Protein backbone atom coordinates (compact mmCIF):
# COMPACT_ATOMS: atom_id res chain seq x y z
CA UNK A 1 0.00 0.00 0.00
CA UNK A 2 1.40 3.43 -0.92
CA UNK A 3 2.15 6.07 1.73
CA UNK A 4 -0.63 8.22 0.24
CA UNK A 5 -3.20 5.47 0.80
CA UNK A 6 -1.96 4.83 4.34
CA UNK A 7 -2.38 8.52 5.16
CA UNK A 8 -5.89 8.52 3.70
CA UNK A 9 -7.11 5.64 5.85
CA UNK A 10 -8.13 7.91 8.70
CA UNK A 11 -10.31 9.97 6.35
CA UNK A 12 -12.53 7.07 5.31
CA UNK A 13 -16.04 6.72 6.72
CA UNK A 14 -16.54 4.45 9.71
CA UNK A 15 -20.31 4.08 9.22
CA UNK A 16 -22.39 3.84 6.07
CA UNK A 17 -25.54 5.95 5.94
CA UNK A 18 -28.46 5.50 3.57
CA UNK A 19 -30.77 8.40 2.62
CA UNK A 20 -33.84 6.27 3.31
CA UNK A 21 -33.75 2.94 5.18
CA UNK A 22 -37.03 1.93 3.53
CA UNK A 23 -35.04 1.36 0.35
CA UNK A 24 -33.95 -1.96 1.85
CA UNK A 25 -37.48 -3.20 2.56
CA UNK A 26 -38.51 -5.70 -0.07
CA UNK A 27 -41.01 -8.30 1.02
CA UNK A 28 -43.70 -8.34 -1.69
CA UNK A 29 -46.85 -10.43 -1.49
CA UNK A 30 -45.46 -13.36 -3.49
CA UNK A 31 -42.78 -13.87 -0.81
CA UNK A 32 -45.31 -14.08 2.00
CA UNK A 33 -47.42 -16.40 -0.14
CA UNK A 34 -44.34 -18.47 -0.89
CA UNK A 35 -43.51 -18.87 2.79
CA UNK A 36 -47.05 -20.11 3.49
CA UNK A 37 -46.87 -22.53 0.56
CA UNK A 38 -43.55 -23.89 1.80
CA UNK A 39 -45.03 -24.58 5.21
CA UNK A 40 -48.00 -26.34 3.59
CA UNK A 41 -45.73 -28.61 1.50
CA UNK A 42 -43.22 -29.37 4.25
CA UNK A 43 -44.83 -32.59 5.45
CA UNK A 44 -44.06 -34.15 2.06
CA UNK A 45 -40.43 -32.95 1.97
CA UNK A 46 -37.48 -35.26 2.74
CA UNK A 47 -34.57 -32.83 2.46
CA UNK A 48 -33.98 -29.08 2.33
CA UNK A 49 -31.37 -27.70 -0.02
CA UNK A 50 -30.61 -24.06 0.60
CA UNK A 51 -28.62 -22.04 -1.93
CA UNK A 52 -26.94 -18.82 -0.82
CA UNK A 53 -24.26 -16.44 -2.02
CA UNK A 54 -20.79 -17.36 -0.69
CA UNK A 55 -19.85 -13.66 -0.50
CA UNK A 56 -22.48 -13.20 2.24
CA UNK A 57 -22.60 -16.57 4.05
CA UNK A 58 -24.62 -15.10 6.94
CA UNK A 59 -26.22 -11.89 5.70
CA UNK A 60 -29.66 -12.26 4.15
CA UNK A 61 -30.31 -15.85 5.16
CA UNK A 62 -33.92 -15.93 6.30
CA UNK A 63 -33.92 -17.05 9.94
CA UNK A 64 -37.63 -17.91 9.66
CA UNK A 65 -36.59 -20.90 7.58
CA UNK A 66 -34.80 -22.39 10.60
CA UNK A 67 -38.01 -22.90 12.53
CA UNK A 68 -39.96 -24.57 9.71
CA UNK A 69 -37.18 -26.87 8.44
CA UNK A 70 -35.34 -27.87 11.60
CA UNK A 71 -36.69 -31.45 11.56
CA UNK A 72 -35.46 -32.12 8.01
CA UNK A 73 -31.92 -32.67 6.72
CA UNK A 74 -30.53 -29.31 5.69
CA UNK A 75 -27.78 -28.93 3.08
CA UNK A 76 -26.42 -25.48 2.25
CA UNK A 77 -24.74 -24.66 -1.06
CA UNK A 78 -22.63 -21.51 -0.80
CA UNK A 79 -22.67 -20.62 -4.47
CA UNK A 80 -20.52 -18.19 -6.50
CA UNK A 81 -17.46 -19.23 -4.51
CA UNK A 82 -15.32 -18.19 -7.49
CA UNK A 83 -16.06 -14.57 -6.50
CA UNK A 84 -14.57 -15.10 -3.02
CA UNK A 85 -11.12 -15.92 -1.67
CA UNK A 86 -12.37 -18.99 0.20
CA UNK A 87 -10.65 -21.47 -2.11
CA UNK A 88 -7.31 -20.04 -0.98
CA UNK A 89 -8.15 -19.41 2.68
CA UNK A 90 -8.93 -22.66 4.47
CA UNK A 91 -8.94 -21.00 7.90
CA UNK A 92 -11.68 -18.55 6.90
CA UNK A 93 -13.59 -21.30 5.09
CA UNK A 94 -13.53 -23.59 8.15
CA UNK A 95 -14.69 -20.77 10.44
CA UNK A 96 -17.64 -20.04 8.15
CA UNK A 97 -18.64 -23.70 7.89
CA UNK A 98 -18.37 -24.24 11.65
CA UNK A 99 -20.53 -21.19 12.37
CA UNK A 100 -23.15 -22.30 9.86
CA UNK A 101 -23.29 -25.77 11.40
CA UNK A 102 -23.83 -24.15 14.78
CA UNK A 103 -26.86 -22.48 13.20
CA UNK A 104 -28.37 -25.86 12.32
CA UNK A 105 -27.01 -26.65 8.84
CA UNK A 106 -26.04 -30.32 8.46
CA UNK A 107 -23.61 -29.98 5.55
CA UNK A 108 -22.09 -27.06 3.67
CA UNK A 109 -20.71 -27.21 0.12
CA UNK A 110 -18.86 -24.45 -1.70
CA UNK A 111 -19.98 -24.30 -5.33
CA UNK A 112 -19.89 -22.37 -8.56
CA UNK A 113 -22.86 -23.89 -10.32
CA UNK A 114 -22.02 -22.21 -13.62
CA UNK A 115 -18.84 -24.27 -13.98
CA UNK A 116 -19.57 -27.44 -15.92
CA UNK A 117 -17.49 -29.71 -13.67
CA UNK A 118 -19.86 -28.96 -10.79
CA UNK A 119 -22.54 -30.99 -12.54
CA UNK A 120 -20.47 -34.10 -11.82
CA UNK A 121 -19.90 -32.84 -8.27
CA UNK A 122 -23.64 -32.56 -7.74
CA UNK A 123 -24.16 -36.13 -8.92
CA UNK A 124 -21.24 -37.82 -7.17
CA UNK A 125 -20.99 -35.82 -3.96
CA UNK A 126 -23.99 -33.66 -3.12
CA UNK A 127 -26.76 -36.17 -3.89
CA UNK A 128 -25.12 -39.09 -2.02
CA UNK A 129 -24.72 -36.85 1.03
CA UNK A 130 -28.38 -35.86 0.93
CA UNK A 131 -29.45 -39.50 0.60
CA UNK A 132 -27.27 -40.44 3.57
CA UNK A 133 -28.74 -37.62 5.68
CA UNK A 134 -32.28 -38.69 4.78
CA UNK A 135 -31.55 -42.30 5.75
CA UNK A 136 -30.46 -41.16 9.22
CA UNK A 137 -33.57 -39.10 9.93
CA UNK A 138 -37.20 -40.24 10.39
CA UNK A 139 -39.33 -39.60 7.31
CA UNK A 140 -42.53 -39.59 9.38
CA UNK A 141 -45.46 -40.33 7.05
CA UNK A 142 -43.11 -41.04 4.13
CA UNK A 143 -41.20 -44.05 5.48
CA UNK A 144 -42.64 -46.42 2.87
CA UNK A 145 -42.46 -44.02 -0.05
CA UNK A 146 -39.77 -44.90 -2.59
CA UNK A 147 -39.30 -41.51 -4.18
CA UNK A 148 -37.76 -38.41 -2.57
CA UNK A 149 -38.88 -34.80 -2.49
CA UNK A 150 -36.31 -32.03 -2.09
CA UNK A 151 -37.24 -28.42 -1.37
CA UNK A 152 -34.88 -25.75 -2.72
CA UNK A 153 -34.90 -22.47 -0.78
CA UNK A 154 -32.90 -19.26 -0.57
CA UNK A 155 -32.97 -15.54 -1.20
CA UNK A 156 -33.33 -14.23 -4.77
CA UNK A 157 -30.61 -14.49 -7.40
CA UNK A 158 -28.24 -16.93 -5.68
CA UNK A 159 -28.48 -19.82 -8.15
CA UNK A 160 -31.44 -21.94 -7.07
CA UNK A 161 -32.79 -22.35 -10.59
CA UNK A 162 -29.29 -22.99 -11.97
CA UNK A 163 -28.88 -25.76 -9.41
CA UNK A 164 -32.15 -27.42 -10.41
CA UNK A 165 -31.46 -27.18 -14.13
CA UNK A 166 -27.89 -28.46 -13.72
CA UNK A 167 -29.07 -31.45 -11.69
CA UNK A 168 -31.82 -32.25 -14.18
CA UNK A 169 -29.42 -31.96 -17.10
CA UNK A 170 -26.82 -34.21 -15.45
CA UNK A 171 -29.08 -36.96 -14.16
CA UNK A 172 -31.83 -37.06 -16.77
CA UNK A 173 -29.77 -35.79 -19.72
CA UNK A 174 -32.51 -33.28 -20.48
CA UNK A 175 -31.57 -30.03 -22.11
CA UNK A 176 -33.32 -26.74 -21.59
CA UNK A 177 -34.52 -25.07 -18.44
CA UNK A 178 -37.14 -26.63 -16.19
CA UNK A 179 -37.27 -23.39 -14.22
CA UNK A 180 -36.44 -19.78 -15.04
CA UNK A 181 -32.91 -18.47 -14.72
CA UNK A 182 -32.03 -14.79 -14.65
CA UNK A 183 -29.61 -12.21 -13.28
CA UNK A 184 -32.40 -10.13 -11.78
CA UNK A 185 -33.67 -10.78 -8.27
CA UNK A 186 -37.20 -12.18 -8.11
CA UNK A 187 -37.46 -14.23 -11.34
CA UNK A 188 -39.18 -17.21 -9.65
CA UNK A 189 -42.35 -15.91 -8.02
CA UNK A 190 -44.30 -18.98 -6.88
CA UNK A 191 -43.83 -22.43 -5.41
CA UNK A 192 -43.87 -24.66 -8.46
CA UNK A 193 -45.01 -28.23 -8.98
CA UNK A 194 -42.50 -31.03 -8.64
CA UNK A 195 -39.62 -31.15 -11.11
CA UNK A 196 -38.14 -34.59 -11.69
CA UNK A 197 -34.33 -34.54 -11.65
CA UNK A 198 -33.42 -38.22 -11.17
CA UNK A 199 -34.79 -41.67 -12.04
CA UNK A 200 -32.45 -43.77 -9.92
CA UNK A 201 -33.71 -43.14 -7.33
CA UNK A 202 -36.72 -41.01 -8.25
CA UNK A 203 -35.95 -37.54 -6.95
CA UNK A 204 -38.23 -34.57 -7.35
CA UNK A 205 -37.36 -30.98 -6.56
CA UNK A 206 -39.79 -28.24 -5.63
CA UNK A 207 -38.55 -24.82 -6.63
CA UNK A 208 -39.51 -21.82 -4.51
CA UNK A 209 -39.41 -18.06 -4.94
CA UNK A 210 -36.47 -16.23 -3.45
CA UNK A 211 -37.68 -15.15 -0.04
CA UNK A 212 -36.01 -12.28 1.81
CA UNK A 213 -36.15 -11.65 5.55
CA UNK A 214 -39.02 -9.22 6.27
CA UNK A 215 -36.36 -6.81 7.56
CA UNK A 216 -32.60 -6.60 8.07
CA UNK A 217 -30.86 -6.24 11.41
CA UNK A 218 -29.04 -3.12 10.22
CA UNK A 219 -28.32 -1.02 7.13
CA UNK A 220 -24.93 -2.59 6.45
CA UNK A 221 -26.40 -6.11 6.35
CA UNK A 222 -29.04 -4.99 3.86
CA UNK A 223 -26.48 -3.23 1.71
CA UNK A 224 -24.28 -6.34 1.57
CA UNK A 225 -27.27 -8.24 0.23
CA UNK A 226 -27.95 -5.46 -2.29
CA UNK A 227 -24.30 -5.39 -3.38
CA UNK A 228 -24.56 -9.09 -4.26
CA UNK A 229 -27.69 -8.42 -6.38
CA UNK A 230 -30.14 -10.23 -4.11
CA UNK A 231 -32.29 -7.08 -4.07
CA UNK A 232 -33.47 -5.26 -7.20
CA UNK A 233 -30.92 -2.52 -7.92
CA UNK A 234 -33.53 0.09 -8.78
CA UNK A 235 -35.18 -0.21 -5.36
CA UNK A 236 -31.99 0.57 -3.45
CA UNK A 237 -30.53 2.84 -6.13
CA UNK A 238 -27.45 2.09 -8.21
CA UNK A 239 -25.51 5.05 -6.84
CA UNK A 240 -26.28 3.98 -3.25
CA UNK A 241 -25.09 0.44 -3.99
CA UNK A 242 -21.90 1.71 -5.64
CA UNK A 243 -21.34 4.01 -2.66
CA UNK A 244 -21.64 1.11 -0.23
CA UNK A 245 -19.21 -1.02 -2.24
CA UNK A 246 -16.73 1.88 -2.17
CA UNK A 247 -17.30 2.26 1.58
CA UNK A 248 -16.71 -1.46 2.17
CA UNK A 249 -13.56 -1.63 0.04
CA UNK A 250 -12.04 1.39 1.76
CA UNK A 251 -13.02 0.08 5.18
CA UNK A 252 -11.15 -3.15 4.44
CA UNK A 253 -8.19 -1.35 2.86
CA UNK A 254 -8.77 -2.92 -0.53
CA UNK A 255 -7.91 -0.35 -3.16
CA UNK A 256 -7.96 -2.47 -6.32
CA UNK A 257 -10.65 -0.16 -7.69
CA UNK A 258 -8.05 2.61 -7.94
CA UNK A 259 -5.97 0.63 -10.44
CA UNK A 260 -8.93 -0.91 -12.25
CA UNK A 261 -10.60 2.43 -12.98
CA UNK A 262 -7.27 4.25 -13.46
CA UNK A 263 -7.89 6.71 -10.65
CA UNK A 264 -5.13 8.89 -9.25
CA UNK A 265 -5.85 7.91 -5.65
CA UNK A 266 -8.32 6.25 -3.32
CA UNK A 267 -11.29 8.35 -2.28
CA UNK A 268 -14.36 8.09 -0.09
CA UNK A 269 -16.46 10.20 -2.46
CA UNK A 270 -18.53 8.05 -4.83
CA UNK A 271 -19.53 11.01 -7.01
CA UNK A 272 -15.86 11.76 -7.57
CA UNK A 273 -15.22 8.13 -8.57
CA UNK A 274 -18.22 7.99 -10.90
CA UNK A 275 -17.34 11.32 -12.50
CA UNK A 276 -13.85 10.08 -13.32
CA UNK A 277 -15.31 6.88 -14.76
CA UNK A 278 -17.67 8.99 -16.87
CA UNK A 279 -14.77 10.99 -18.29
CA UNK A 280 -12.73 7.89 -19.15
CA UNK A 281 -15.71 5.95 -20.54
CA UNK A 282 -17.29 9.01 -22.18
CA UNK A 283 -20.49 8.28 -20.28
CA UNK A 284 -22.07 11.72 -20.40
CA UNK A 285 -25.45 13.25 -21.14
CA UNK A 286 -25.88 16.24 -23.48
CA UNK A 287 -28.27 18.66 -21.81
CA UNK A 288 -29.58 21.98 -23.10
CA UNK A 289 -29.54 24.87 -20.64
CA UNK A 290 -32.98 26.51 -20.81
CA UNK A 291 -31.65 29.91 -19.80
CA UNK A 292 -28.67 30.12 -22.17
CA UNK A 293 -29.92 27.74 -24.87
CA UNK A 294 -26.43 26.22 -24.80
CA UNK A 295 -25.68 22.54 -24.55
CA UNK A 296 -23.58 21.22 -21.69
CA UNK A 297 -22.27 17.78 -20.90
CA UNK A 298 -22.84 16.21 -17.50
CA UNK A 299 -21.64 12.83 -16.19
CA UNK A 300 -24.16 9.99 -16.39
CA UNK A 301 -23.69 8.95 -12.77
CA UNK A 302 -26.33 6.22 -12.86
CA UNK A 303 -24.68 4.53 -15.84
CA UNK A 304 -21.25 4.78 -14.21
CA UNK A 305 -22.64 3.36 -10.97
CA UNK A 306 -23.80 0.34 -12.96
CA UNK A 307 -20.27 -0.01 -14.40
CA UNK A 308 -18.76 0.18 -10.90
CA UNK A 309 -21.24 -2.36 -9.49
CA UNK A 310 -20.72 -4.75 -12.41
CA UNK A 311 -16.95 -4.65 -11.91
CA UNK A 312 -17.41 -5.56 -8.25
CA UNK A 313 -19.92 -8.33 -8.94
CA UNK A 314 -17.77 -10.00 -11.59
CA UNK A 315 -14.72 -9.98 -9.30
CA UNK A 316 -12.69 -7.34 -11.15
CA UNK A 317 -12.30 -5.32 -7.93
CA UNK A 318 -11.11 -8.36 -5.98
CA UNK A 319 -12.56 -11.51 -4.50
CA UNK A 320 -14.21 -10.97 -1.16
CA UNK A 321 -16.36 -12.33 1.64
CA UNK A 322 -18.35 -9.33 2.81
CA UNK A 323 -19.43 -10.84 6.13
CA UNK A 324 -17.14 -10.80 9.14
CA UNK A 325 -16.18 -14.35 9.97
CA UNK A 326 -15.15 -13.90 13.59
Short mmCIF file of N, CA and C in Angstrom, two decimals, residues 8 18 22 40 46 48 161 172-173 229 286 289:
data_model
loop_
_atom_site.label_atom_id
_atom_site.label_comp_id
_atom_site.label_asym_id
_atom_site.label_seq_id
_atom_site.Cartn_x
_atom_site.Cartn_y
_atom_site.Cartn_z
N UNK A 8 -4.48 8.28 3.94
CA UNK A 8 -5.89 8.52 3.70
C UNK A 8 -6.81 7.65 4.54
N UNK A 18 -27.58 5.58 4.74
CA UNK A 18 -28.46 5.50 3.57
C UNK A 18 -29.50 6.61 3.67
N UNK A 22 -35.95 2.69 4.15
CA UNK A 22 -37.03 1.93 3.53
C UNK A 22 -36.64 1.38 2.16
N UNK A 40 -46.94 -25.38 3.94
CA UNK A 40 -48.00 -26.34 3.59
C UNK A 40 -47.42 -27.61 2.95
N UNK A 46 -38.47 -34.39 2.08
CA UNK A 46 -37.48 -35.26 2.74
C UNK A 46 -36.17 -34.54 3.03
N UNK A 48 -34.02 -30.49 2.70
CA UNK A 48 -33.98 -29.08 2.33
C UNK A 48 -32.62 -28.78 1.74
N UNK A 161 -32.32 -21.79 -9.33
CA UNK A 161 -32.79 -22.35 -10.59
C UNK A 161 -31.65 -22.98 -11.38
N UNK A 172 -30.83 -36.61 -15.81
CA UNK A 172 -31.83 -37.06 -16.77
C UNK A 172 -31.42 -36.79 -18.21
N UNK A 173 -30.27 -36.12 -18.38
CA UNK A 173 -29.77 -35.79 -19.72
C UNK A 173 -30.78 -34.97 -20.52
N UNK A 229 -26.55 -8.38 -5.45
CA UNK A 229 -27.69 -8.42 -6.38
C UNK A 229 -28.82 -9.32 -5.93
N UNK A 286 -25.87 14.91 -22.86
CA UNK A 286 -25.88 16.24 -23.48
C UNK A 286 -27.19 16.92 -23.10
N UNK A 289 -29.23 23.91 -21.69
CA UNK A 289 -29.54 24.87 -20.64
C UNK A 289 -30.68 25.76 -21.13
#
